[in-house]
Amino acid sequence: MNTSLLKLASIAILSSVIAACASQTSNETAQTPLRATGDMGVVIERATGQVQIVNHTHQEVLAEIDGLGDLSHASIVYSRDQRYAYVFGRDGGLTKIDILKDKIAKRVMQSGNSIGGAISQDGKLVAVSNYTPGGVKVFNSETLELVATIDSSILTTKPKNKDGSPVRSKVVGLVDAPNNKFVFSLFDSHEIWIADFSTIEQDKTPKLTKFTDIGLFPYDALISPDGRYYIAGLFGEDGMALVDLWHIEKGVKRILPNYGKGQQKLPVYKMPHLEGWAIAGDYAFMPAVGRHEVLVVNTKTWEQVTAIPAHSQPIFVMAQPDNRQIWVNFAHPDNNTIQIFNTETFELVKTLTPGPAVLHMEFTPRGEHVWMSVRDSNEIQIYDTKTQTLQKTLKSSSPSGIFFTSRAHQIGL
Amino acid sequence: MNTSLLKLASIAILSSVIAACASQTSNETAQTPLRATGDMGVVIERATGQVQIVNHTHQEVLAEIDGLGDLSHASIVYSRDQRYAYVFGRDGGLTKIDILKDKIAKRVMQSGNSIGGAISQDGKLVAVSNYTPGGVKVFNSETLELVATIDSSILTTKPKNKDGSPVRSKVVGLVDAPNNKFVFSLFDSHEIWIADFSTIEQDKTPKLTKFTDIGLFPYDALISPDGRYYIAGLFGEDGMALVDLWHIEKGVKRILPNYGKGQQKLPVYKMPHLEGWAIAGDYAFMPAVGRHEVLVVNTKTWEQVTAIPAHSQPIFVMAQPDNRQIWVNFAHPDNNTIQIFNTETFELVKTLTPGPAVLHMEFTPRGEHVWMSVRDSNEIQIYDTKTQTLQKTLKSSSPSGIFFTSRAHQIGL
């Protein structure tokens, strides 16, 4: 073997090592792209158990992740650093997605049937509200280890489950509130509970405050942007239940006695989402139940001021971040339409028909754009809020909820 | 040369290449730590021309960057992805800091004397308000290339500058407003201008709307969180000037006729910062000028409701994100003290003495903690807002402004 051959052999080895090295670096880079997280989001693709990771500056899809189970009615909250999205699946799956590495960081099956969740003010706890078995489970946001189980009230009139356990009330309308509290409603037992986790590290168990007989079948709830007012809609009767969290000693107050289906028992195609309520200035803009109206309510007196005629039965009523306009989508069979109203004059600004099944809307944080999921045309549409014109369309498989990372910074979202 | 020798030589080469490869990878990783940006911030170290990059989940300093020039009175805005902090220095320096790479991405000297800046709703433009020469310069947020220069009004009664150019009004109170507008005040010419950049790409120049005779010497301003009301304080007379940006046809309205030094011409140790104004529920909580009071103003009528007695002359009056309490710091020589008041009862909750020269406060986005810069003890102190107790202290060199990345998502910040 001569020196030339040695050189040749060495070069060959060197080249392959360098190639491997470059490939490793490039994989590392590909796995961990340098990303700030302020302009990111996650879109639920409900039919396929997938989510898309998106960027709303460049208006693009960055990645798609699968294996999330049943995502019908799924929702998302973010870790306080905006790195992790917690996806609450309908099948009881709780999935923690790493949006810097585009992969699932952790996943647990935490119940048989779940309807939503929240993250605590300090970001350390993730709570999930469950239908089956009824109650709330609270997890360490980092490890997804169970921290607490809050069993809901036993329904003594119902026969026991097959496994001999008692049937418990379904839990809905779970939100976070200041001072590491979670607030939620018990559908079957007609209650609102507050679970205070501010001393969980010492006490190992949350402090519970229970309001009973709050009204028949609370089905969903919202909390005001400052975390003061918790309001639950009632499925079993007209009116709503309000708790002033600054004065829980005053108990539950009944408001808006006419809110609901009314005496005529209108056909209701879908109960509206209360989380979407727009609170703009002195007014709350609320989807009427079963009526073709958006209700305008004074947030001081919680009395109805007026009703705005709308295209159909509203589902989400969302205010732009500048509060100047509200955007409204509608129940089936009119869910191909969006209407935009002026919050000052209550006038109709524009009617859009984005396409079949407009399920959700999300505004960019300062409000220049709004993203819409149009499920049955497999599209996300992006509109300019000032001109209400379509700017861009992204492909998505049966998109439903759209959640931007700015939610990490907002109480109740 | 035998096969063994070849092997040995090859292994030697291989080892050195692998070592180089590993070292490169490790440097790359060190240069670009994997970070989400939702829980980060930047602290101004005013005496040394430095800034600290901080994390408010782990309550730690991640990096320190120098070479930023004169940082007295410096402020910061963030890119919409939260990756870049734009630092406005007093010496006219505009510095773009990359908080993922812990380094200066770009720096320009854009004027001789500057007082603050803002970023547009769409994140594409950064505007700086200047004293010398008076006016506003607007830059491409990515490249820091000049996009527009807005010269302020010429002061015809003043002798010209040494270079023969006319003296122009100083510009103060620059904020961003919805639809890619900037609003600012002209101190010497008693004006408020609106610069509309929504069609800058076609028109190459902004549309200007000018309000004249708005009151004597506007010295600072704020915009309400929804971007609707722009309010300027007046140095030359009592009262304030308000523009309703939803109705600019109505012109400037004069409000709070008694706001200011009053007839007794009290000694004013420092004019308060208006950006710190707390708007909580129906009330604005404002630092009185020269008086030991926090004023409570109805935001519907813009009339004073009451005055809360305070320790000294207030500078910043800041509301917690849940609006439950306001935190107040004071002018020299009483700037070692903080007072906390209940926004509902107006009662004093607690008086703290963090140390000499408490210059600024910043709440974590959901409000569980507040960070304070204590300049003359070279400390950042972190308090729990619920218990108002000190949680942790970080070292910092003459810290002044503290700016968390959640500002990226808020109109006017």
mmCIF file with all atom_site columns, C-alpha atoms in Angstrom, chain B residues 54-226:
data_model
loop_
_atom_site.group_PDB
_atom_site.id
_atom_site.type_symbol
_atom_site.label_atom_id
_atom_site.label_alt_id
_atom_site.label_comp_id
_atom_site.label_asym_id
_atom_site.label_entity_id
_atom_site.label_seq_id
_atom_site.pdbx_PDB_ins_code
_atom_site.Cartn_x
_atom_site.Cartn_y
_atom_site.Cartn_z
_atom_site.occupancy
_atom_site.B_iso_or_equiv
_atom_site.pdbx_formal_charge
_atom_site.auth_seq_id
_atom_site.auth_comp_id
_atom_site.auth_asym_id
_atom_site.auth_atom_id
_atom_site.pdbx_PDB_model_num
ATOM 1   C CA . VAL B 1 54  ? -34.555 37.535 31.354 1.00 0.00 ? 54  VAL B CA 1
ATOM 2   C CA . ASN B 1 55  ? -36.986 34.659 31.783 1.00 0.00 ? 55  ASN B CA 1
ATOM 3   C CA . HIS B 1 56  ? -39.953 35.150 34.108 1.00 0.00 ? 56  HIS B CA 1
ATOM 4   C CA . THR B 1 57  ? -40.906 31.490 34.560 1.00 0.00 ? 57  THR B CA 1
ATOM 5   C CA . HIS B 1 58  ? -37.519 30.549 35.984 1.00 0.00 ? 58  HIS B CA 1
ATOM 6   C CA . GLN B 1 59  ? -36.921 34.092 37.281 1.00 0.00 ? 59  GLN B CA 1
ATOM 7   C CA . GLU B 1 60  ? -33.403 34.281 35.925 1.00 0.00 ? 60  GLU B CA 1
ATOM 8   C CA . VAL B 1 61  ? -31.091 36.399 33.806 1.00 0.00 ? 61  VAL B CA 1
ATOM 9   C CA . LEU B 1 62  ? -30.241 34.570 30.566 1.00 0.00 ? 62  LEU B CA 1
ATOM 10  C CA . ALA B 1 63  ? -27.758 37.004 29.049 1.00 0.00 ? 63  ALA B CA 1
ATOM 11  C CA . GLU B 1 64  ? -26.370 40.540 29.126 1.00 0.00 ? 64  GLU B CA 1
ATOM 12  C CA . ILE B 1 65  ? -25.701 42.601 26.018 1.00 0.00 ? 65  ILE B CA 1
ATOM 13  C CA . ASP B 1 66  ? -23.694 45.814 25.865 1.00 0.00 ? 66  ASP B CA 1
ATOM 14  C CA . GLY B 1 67  ? -22.987 48.551 23.365 1.00 0.00 ? 67  GLY B CA 1
ATOM 15  C CA . LEU B 1 68  ? -26.402 50.157 23.333 1.00 0.00 ? 68  LEU B CA 1
ATOM 16  C CA . GLY B 1 69  ? -25.323 53.746 23.984 1.00 0.00 ? 69  GLY B CA 1
ATOM 17  C CA . ASP B 1 70  ? -27.208 56.182 26.218 1.00 0.00 ? 70  ASP B CA 1
ATOM 18  C CA . LEU B 1 71  ? -30.089 54.267 27.777 1.00 0.00 ? 71  LEU B CA 1
ATOM 19  C CA . SER B 1 72  ? -31.407 56.931 30.129 1.00 0.00 ? 72  SER B CA 1
ATOM 20  C CA . HIS B 1 73  ? -35.182 57.014 29.553 1.00 0.00 ? 73  HIS B CA 1
ATOM 21  C CA . ALA B 1 74  ? -34.913 54.088 27.104 1.00 0.00 ? 74  ALA B CA 1
ATOM 22  C CA . SER B 1 75  ? -37.922 51.993 26.141 1.00 0.00 ? 75  SER B CA 1
ATOM 23  C CA . ILE B 1 76  ? -38.624 48.832 24.152 1.00 0.00 ? 76  ILE B CA 1
ATOM 24  C CA . VAL B 1 77  ? -41.162 47.327 21.763 1.00 0.00 ? 77  VAL B CA 1
ATOM 25  C CA . TYR B 1 78  ? -41.215 43.774 20.390 1.00 0.00 ? 78  TYR B CA 1
ATOM 26  C CA . SER B 1 79  ? -41.553 42.220 16.947 1.00 0.00 ? 79  SER B CA 1
ATOM 27  C CA . ARG B 1 80  ? -44.827 40.365 16.444 1.00 0.00 ? 80  ARG B CA 1
ATOM 28  C CA . ASP B 1 81  ? -43.037 37.008 16.701 1.00 0.00 ? 81  ASP B CA 1
ATOM 29  C CA . GLN B 1 82  ? -41.392 38.129 19.991 1.00 0.00 ? 82  GLN B CA 1
ATOM 30  C CA . ARG B 1 83  ? -37.917 37.373 18.672 1.00 0.00 ? 83  ARG B CA 1
ATOM 31  C CA . TYR B 1 84  ? -36.618 40.934 18.417 1.00 0.00 ? 84  TYR B CA 1
ATOM 32  C CA . ALA B 1 85  ? -36.607 43.737 20.972 1.00 0.00 ? 85  ALA B CA 1
ATOM 33  C CA . TYR B 1 86  ? -36.301 47.248 19.514 1.00 0.00 ? 86  TYR B CA 1
ATOM 34  C CA . VAL B 1 87  ? -34.535 49.491 22.020 1.00 0.00 ? 87  VAL B CA 1
ATOM 35  C CA . PHE B 1 88  ? -35.046 53.253 21.709 1.00 0.00 ? 88  PHE B CA 1
ATOM 36  C CA . GLY B 1 89  ? -32.024 55.015 23.252 1.00 0.00 ? 89  GLY B CA 1
ATOM 37  C CA . ARG B 1 90  ? -31.906 58.614 24.374 1.00 0.00 ? 90  ARG B CA 1
ATOM 38  C CA . ASP B 1 91  ? -29.008 59.317 22.001 1.00 0.00 ? 91  ASP B CA 1
ATOM 39  C CA . GLY B 1 92  ? -31.068 58.492 18.924 1.00 0.00 ? 92  GLY B CA 1
ATOM 40  C CA . GLY B 1 93  ? -29.802 54.934 18.705 1.00 0.00 ? 93  GLY B CA 1
ATOM 41  C CA . LEU B 1 94  ? -32.270 52.306 17.505 1.00 0.00 ? 94  LEU B CA 1
ATOM 42  C CA . THR B 1 95  ? -31.046 48.819 18.343 1.00 0.00 ? 95  THR B CA 1
ATOM 43  C CA . LYS B 1 96  ? -32.640 45.545 17.283 1.00 0.00 ? 96  LYS B CA 1
ATOM 44  C CA . ILE B 1 97  ? -31.771 42.759 19.701 1.00 0.00 ? 97  ILE B CA 1
ATOM 45  C CA . ASP B 1 98  ? -32.181 39.072 18.862 1.00 0.00 ? 98  ASP B CA 1
ATOM 46  C CA . ILE B 1 99  ? -33.351 37.478 22.112 1.00 0.00 ? 99  ILE B CA 1
ATOM 47  C CA . LEU B 1 100 ? -32.939 33.963 20.722 1.00 0.00 ? 100 LEU B CA 1
ATOM 48  C CA . LYS B 1 101 ? -29.255 34.499 19.882 1.00 0.00 ? 101 LYS B CA 1
ATOM 49  C CA . ASP B 1 102 ? -28.484 36.951 22.709 1.00 0.00 ? 102 ASP B CA 1
ATOM 50  C CA . LYS B 1 103 ? -26.902 39.531 20.450 1.00 0.00 ? 103 LYS B CA 1
ATOM 51  C CA . ILE B 1 104 ? -27.467 42.765 18.586 1.00 0.00 ? 104 ILE B CA 1
ATOM 52  C CA . ALA B 1 105 ? -28.984 41.987 15.199 1.00 0.00 ? 105 ALA B CA 1
ATOM 53  C CA . LYS B 1 106 ? -28.753 45.567 13.904 1.00 0.00 ? 106 LYS B CA 1
ATOM 54  C CA . ARG B 1 107 ? -28.188 49.079 15.176 1.00 0.00 ? 107 ARG B CA 1
ATOM 55  C CA . VAL B 1 108 ? -28.648 52.503 13.579 1.00 0.00 ? 108 VAL B CA 1
ATOM 56  C CA . MET B 1 109 ? -28.138 56.033 14.878 1.00 0.00 ? 109 MET B CA 1
ATOM 57  C CA . GLN B 1 110 ? -31.303 57.592 13.557 1.00 0.00 ? 110 GLN B CA 1
ATOM 58  C CA . SER B 1 111 ? -31.302 61.031 15.198 1.00 0.00 ? 111 SER B CA 1
ATOM 59  C CA . GLY B 1 112 ? -29.492 63.141 17.732 1.00 0.00 ? 112 GLY B CA 1
ATOM 60  C CA . ASN B 1 113 ? -31.943 62.854 20.571 1.00 0.00 ? 113 ASN B CA 1
ATOM 61  C CA . SER B 1 114 ? -34.885 60.497 20.844 1.00 0.00 ? 114 SER B CA 1
ATOM 62  C CA . ILE B 1 115 ? -37.602 59.830 23.385 1.00 0.00 ? 115 ILE B CA 1
ATOM 63  C CA . GLY B 1 116 ? -39.409 56.641 22.455 1.00 0.00 ? 116 GLY B CA 1
ATOM 64  C CA . GLY B 1 117 ? -41.046 54.583 19.755 1.00 0.00 ? 117 GLY B CA 1
ATOM 65  C CA . ALA B 1 118 ? -43.719 52.155 18.652 1.00 0.00 ? 118 ALA B CA 1
ATOM 66  C CA . ILE B 1 119 ? -44.303 49.211 16.314 1.00 0.00 ? 119 ILE B CA 1
ATOM 67  C CA . SER B 1 120 ? -47.139 49.076 13.787 1.00 0.00 ? 120 SER B CA 1
ATOM 68  C CA . GLN B 1 121 ? -50.128 46.756 14.100 1.00 0.00 ? 121 GLN B CA 1
ATOM 69  C CA . ASP B 1 122 ? -48.825 44.527 11.308 1.00 0.00 ? 122 ASP B CA 1
ATOM 70  C CA . GLY B 1 123 ? -45.321 44.487 12.817 1.00 0.00 ? 123 GLY B CA 1
ATOM 71  C CA . LYS B 1 124 ? -43.664 45.734 9.622  1.00 0.00 ? 124 LYS B CA 1
ATOM 72  C CA . LEU B 1 125 ? -42.795 49.277 10.760 1.00 0.00 ? 125 LEU B CA 1
ATOM 73  C CA . VAL B 1 126 ? -40.943 50.717 13.738 1.00 0.00 ? 126 VAL B CA 1
ATOM 74  C CA . ALA B 1 127 ? -41.438 54.442 14.403 1.00 0.00 ? 127 ALA B CA 1
ATOM 75  C CA . VAL B 1 128 ? -39.221 56.654 16.580 1.00 0.00 ? 128 VAL B CA 1
ATOM 76  C CA . SER B 1 129 ? -40.175 60.055 17.998 1.00 0.00 ? 129 SER B CA 1
ATOM 77  C CA . ASN B 1 130 ? -37.318 62.526 18.019 1.00 0.00 ? 130 ASN B CA 1
ATOM 78  C CA . TYR B 1 131 ? -36.365 65.707 19.846 1.00 0.00 ? 131 TYR B CA 1
ATOM 79  C CA . THR B 1 132 ? -33.424 66.625 17.578 1.00 0.00 ? 132 THR B CA 1
ATOM 80  C CA . PRO B 1 133 ? -34.175 67.079 14.766 1.00 0.00 ? 133 PRO B CA 1
ATOM 81  C CA . GLY B 1 134 ? -37.853 67.117 15.679 1.00 0.00 ? 134 GLY B CA 1
ATOM 82  C CA . GLY B 1 135 ? -40.021 64.607 13.890 1.00 0.00 ? 135 GLY B CA 1
ATOM 83  C CA . VAL B 1 136 ? -40.738 60.918 13.467 1.00 0.00 ? 136 VAL B CA 1
ATOM 84  C CA . LYS B 1 137 ? -38.643 58.420 11.544 1.00 0.00 ? 137 LYS B CA 1
ATOM 85  C CA . VAL B 1 138 ? -40.177 55.158 10.431 1.00 0.00 ? 138 VAL B CA 1
ATOM 86  C CA . PHE B 1 139 ? -38.114 52.074 9.669  1.00 0.00 ? 139 PHE B CA 1
ATOM 87  C CA . ASN B 1 140 ? -38.602 48.673 8.103  1.00 0.00 ? 140 ASN B CA 1
ATOM 88  C CA . SER B 1 141 ? -38.706 46.424 11.186 1.00 0.00 ? 141 SER B CA 1
ATOM 89  C CA . GLU B 1 142 ? -36.711 43.683 9.467  1.00 0.00 ? 142 GLU B CA 1
ATOM 90  C CA . THR B 1 143 ? -33.865 45.675 7.891  1.00 0.00 ? 143 THR B CA 1
ATOM 91  C CA . LEU B 1 144 ? -34.029 48.961 9.832  1.00 0.00 ? 144 LEU B CA 1
ATOM 92  C CA . GLU B 1 145 ? -34.000 50.740 6.465  1.00 0.00 ? 145 GLU B CA 1
ATOM 93  C CA . LEU B 1 146 ? -35.697 54.134 6.497  1.00 0.00 ? 146 LEU B CA 1
ATOM 94  C CA . VAL B 1 147 ? -39.254 53.992 5.143  1.00 0.00 ? 147 VAL B CA 1
ATOM 95  C CA . ALA B 1 148 ? -40.464 57.528 5.894  1.00 0.00 ? 148 ALA B CA 1
ATOM 96  C CA . THR B 1 149 ? -39.447 60.742 7.623  1.00 0.00 ? 149 THR B CA 1
ATOM 97  C CA . ILE B 1 150 ? -42.181 62.917 9.063  1.00 0.00 ? 150 ILE B CA 1
ATOM 98  C CA . ASP B 1 151 ? -40.762 66.369 9.807  1.00 0.00 ? 151 ASP B CA 1
ATOM 99  C CA . SER B 1 152 ? -42.550 68.107 12.634 1.00 0.00 ? 152 SER B CA 1
ATOM 100 C CA . SER B 1 153 ? -43.724 71.744 12.486 1.00 0.00 ? 153 SER B CA 1
ATOM 101 C CA . ILE B 1 154 ? -41.100 74.483 12.103 1.00 0.00 ? 154 ILE B CA 1
ATOM 102 C CA . LEU B 1 155 ? -40.809 76.855 15.060 1.00 0.00 ? 155 LEU B CA 1
ATOM 103 C CA . THR B 1 156 ? -40.644 80.127 13.108 1.00 0.00 ? 156 THR B CA 1
ATOM 104 C CA . THR B 1 157 ? -39.986 82.282 16.167 1.00 0.00 ? 157 THR B CA 1
ATOM 105 C CA . LYS B 1 158 ? -36.783 80.400 17.032 1.00 0.00 ? 158 LYS B CA 1
ATOM 106 C CA . PRO B 1 159 ? -33.370 81.160 15.484 1.00 0.00 ? 159 PRO B CA 1
ATOM 107 C CA . LYS B 1 160 ? -32.200 78.548 13.027 1.00 0.00 ? 160 LYS B CA 1
ATOM 108 C CA . ASN B 1 161 ? -29.877 75.689 13.915 1.00 0.00 ? 161 ASN B CA 1
ATOM 109 C CA . LYS B 1 162 ? -26.148 76.159 13.393 1.00 0.00 ? 162 LYS B CA 1
ATOM 110 C CA . ASP B 1 163 ? -26.319 74.190 10.147 1.00 0.00 ? 163 ASP B CA 1
ATOM 111 C CA . GLY B 1 164 ? -28.946 76.579 8.798  1.00 0.00 ? 164 GLY B CA 1
ATOM 112 C CA . SER B 1 165 ? -31.834 74.147 9.165  1.00 0.00 ? 165 SER B CA 1
ATOM 113 C CA . PRO B 1 166 ? -35.028 75.332 10.859 1.00 0.00 ? 166 PRO B CA 1
ATOM 114 C CA . VAL B 1 167 ? -35.778 74.301 14.429 1.00 0.00 ? 167 VAL B CA 1
ATOM 115 C CA . ARG B 1 168 ? -38.697 71.888 14.566 1.00 0.00 ? 168 ARG B CA 1
ATOM 116 C CA . SER B 1 169 ? -41.002 70.855 17.388 1.00 0.00 ? 169 SER B CA 1
ATOM 117 C CA . LYS B 1 170 ? -39.949 68.001 19.617 1.00 0.00 ? 170 LYS B CA 1
ATOM 118 C CA . VAL B 1 171 ? -42.126 64.902 19.269 1.00 0.00 ? 171 VAL B CA 1
ATOM 119 C CA . VAL B 1 172 ? -43.402 62.988 22.310 1.00 0.00 ? 172 VAL B CA 1
ATOM 120 C CA . GLY B 1 173 ? -46.080 60.453 23.269 1.00 0.00 ? 173 GLY B CA 1
ATOM 121 C CA . LEU B 1 174 ? -45.752 58.287 20.148 1.00 0.00 ? 174 LEU B CA 1
ATOM 122 C CA . VAL B 1 175 ? -48.013 55.199 20.134 1.00 0.00 ? 175 VAL B CA 1
ATOM 123 C CA . ASP B 1 176 ? -49.322 52.698 17.602 1.00 0.00 ? 176 ASP B CA 1
ATOM 124 C CA . ALA B 1 177 ? -53.035 52.530 16.833 1.00 0.00 ? 177 ALA B CA 1
ATOM 125 C CA . PRO B 1 178 ? -55.197 50.045 14.904 1.00 0.00 ? 178 PRO B CA 1
ATOM 126 C CA . ASN B 1 179 ? -55.029 49.987 11.076 1.00 0.00 ? 179 ASN B CA 1
ATOM 127 C CA . ASN B 1 180 ? -51.290 50.709 10.988 1.00 0.00 ? 180 ASN B CA 1
ATOM 128 C CA . LYS B 1 181 ? -51.487 54.210 12.384 1.00 0.00 ? 181 LYS B CA 1
ATOM 129 C CA . PHE B 1 182 ? -49.078 56.059 14.638 1.00 0.00 ? 182 PHE B CA 1
ATOM 130 C CA . VAL B 1 183 ? -50.295 58.904 16.853 1.00 0.00 ? 183 VAL B CA 1
ATOM 131 C CA . PHE B 1 184 ? -47.976 61.448 18.483 1.00 0.00 ? 184 PHE B CA 1
ATOM 132 C CA . SER B 1 185 ? -47.809 64.891 20.077 1.00 0.00 ? 185 SER B CA 1
ATOM 133 C CA . LEU B 1 186 ? -45.749 67.939 19.099 1.00 0.00 ? 186 LEU B CA 1
ATOM 134 C CA . PHE B 1 187 ? -44.482 69.522 22.299 1.00 0.00 ? 187 PHE B CA 1
ATOM 135 C CA . ASP B 1 188 ? -43.468 72.988 21.082 1.00 0.00 ? 188 ASP B CA 1
ATOM 136 C CA . SER B 1 189 ? -46.147 73.513 18.434 1.00 0.00 ? 189 SER B CA 1
ATOM 137 C CA . HIS B 1 190 ? -49.055 72.249 20.570 1.00 0.00 ? 190 HIS B CA 1
ATOM 138 C CA . GLU B 1 191 ? -50.337 69.646 18.105 1.00 0.00 ? 191 GLU B CA 1
ATOM 139 C CA . ILE B 1 192 ? -51.417 66.013 17.839 1.00 0.00 ? 192 ILE B CA 1
ATOM 140 C CA . TRP B 1 193 ? -50.791 64.227 14.534 1.00 0.00 ? 193 TRP B CA 1
ATOM 141 C CA . ILE B 1 194 ? -52.025 60.902 13.186 1.00 0.00 ? 194 ILE B CA 1
ATOM 142 C CA . ALA B 1 195 ? -49.858 59.191 10.543 1.00 0.00 ? 195 ALA B CA 1
ATOM 143 C CA . ASP B 1 196 ? -51.743 56.508 8.618  1.00 0.00 ? 196 ASP B CA 1
ATOM 144 C CA . PHE B 1 197 ? -49.373 53.931 7.111  1.00 0.00 ? 197 PHE B CA 1
ATOM 145 C CA . SER B 1 198 ? -52.074 51.531 5.917  1.00 0.00 ? 198 SER B CA 1
ATOM 146 C CA . THR B 1 199 ? -51.390 52.337 2.245  1.00 0.00 ? 199 THR B CA 1
ATOM 147 C CA . ILE B 1 200 ? -47.657 53.083 2.492  1.00 0.00 ? 200 ILE B CA 1
ATOM 148 C CA . GLU B 1 201 ? -46.709 50.374 -0.009 1.00 0.00 ? 201 GLU B CA 1
ATOM 149 C CA . GLN B 1 202 ? -48.744 51.991 -2.798 1.00 0.00 ? 202 GLN B CA 1
ATOM 150 C CA . ASP B 1 203 ? -48.493 55.659 -1.796 1.00 0.00 ? 203 ASP B CA 1
ATOM 151 C CA . LYS B 1 204 ? -44.880 55.666 -0.500 1.00 0.00 ? 204 LYS B CA 1
ATOM 152 C CA . THR B 1 205 ? -45.888 58.329 2.027  1.00 0.00 ? 205 THR B CA 1
ATOM 153 C CA . PRO B 1 206 ? -48.196 58.234 5.044  1.00 0.00 ? 206 PRO B CA 1
ATOM 154 C CA . LYS B 1 207 ? -51.481 60.149 5.231  1.00 0.00 ? 207 LYS B CA 1
ATOM 155 C CA . LEU B 1 208 ? -51.248 62.802 7.930  1.00 0.00 ? 208 LEU B CA 1
ATOM 156 C CA . THR B 1 209 ? -54.099 64.214 9.996  1.00 0.00 ? 209 THR B CA 1
ATOM 157 C CA . LYS B 1 210 ? -53.138 67.228 12.130 1.00 0.00 ? 210 LYS B CA 1
ATOM 158 C CA . PHE B 1 211 ? -54.895 68.672 15.153 1.00 0.00 ? 211 PHE B CA 1
ATOM 159 C CA . THR B 1 212 ? -53.613 72.144 16.115 1.00 0.00 ? 212 THR B CA 1
ATOM 160 C CA . ASP B 1 213 ? -54.077 74.224 19.274 1.00 0.00 ? 213 ASP B CA 1
ATOM 161 C CA . ILE B 1 214 ? -54.672 71.113 21.307 1.00 0.00 ? 214 ILE B CA 1
ATOM 162 C CA . GLY B 1 215 ? -53.328 72.736 24.521 1.00 0.00 ? 215 GLY B CA 1
ATOM 163 C CA . LEU B 1 216 ? -49.957 74.043 25.658 1.00 0.00 ? 216 LEU B CA 1
ATOM 164 C CA . PHE B 1 217 ? -46.931 71.753 25.541 1.00 0.00 ? 217 PHE B CA 1
ATOM 165 C CA . PRO B 1 218 ? -48.199 68.160 25.410 1.00 0.00 ? 218 PRO B CA 1
ATOM 166 C CA . TYR B 1 219 ? -45.437 66.270 27.224 1.00 0.00 ? 219 TYR B CA 1
ATOM 167 C CA . ASP B 1 220 ? -46.527 62.632 27.157 1.00 0.00 ? 220 ASP B CA 1
ATOM 168 C CA . ALA B 1 221 ? -49.505 60.536 26.107 1.00 0.00 ? 221 ALA B CA 1
ATOM 169 C CA . LEU B 1 222 ? -51.198 57.161 26.305 1.00 0.00 ? 222 LEU B CA 1
ATOM 170 C CA . ILE B 1 223 ? -53.636 55.150 24.224 1.00 0.00 ? 223 ILE B CA 1
ATOM 171 C CA . SER B 1 224 ? -56.420 53.067 25.778 1.00 0.00 ? 224 SER B CA 1
ATOM 172 C CA . PRO B 1 225 ? -55.893 49.275 25.574 1.00 0.00 ? 225 PRO B CA 1
ATOM 173 C CA . ASP B 1 226 ? -58.409 48.940 22.719 1.00 0.00 ? 226 ASP B CA 1
#
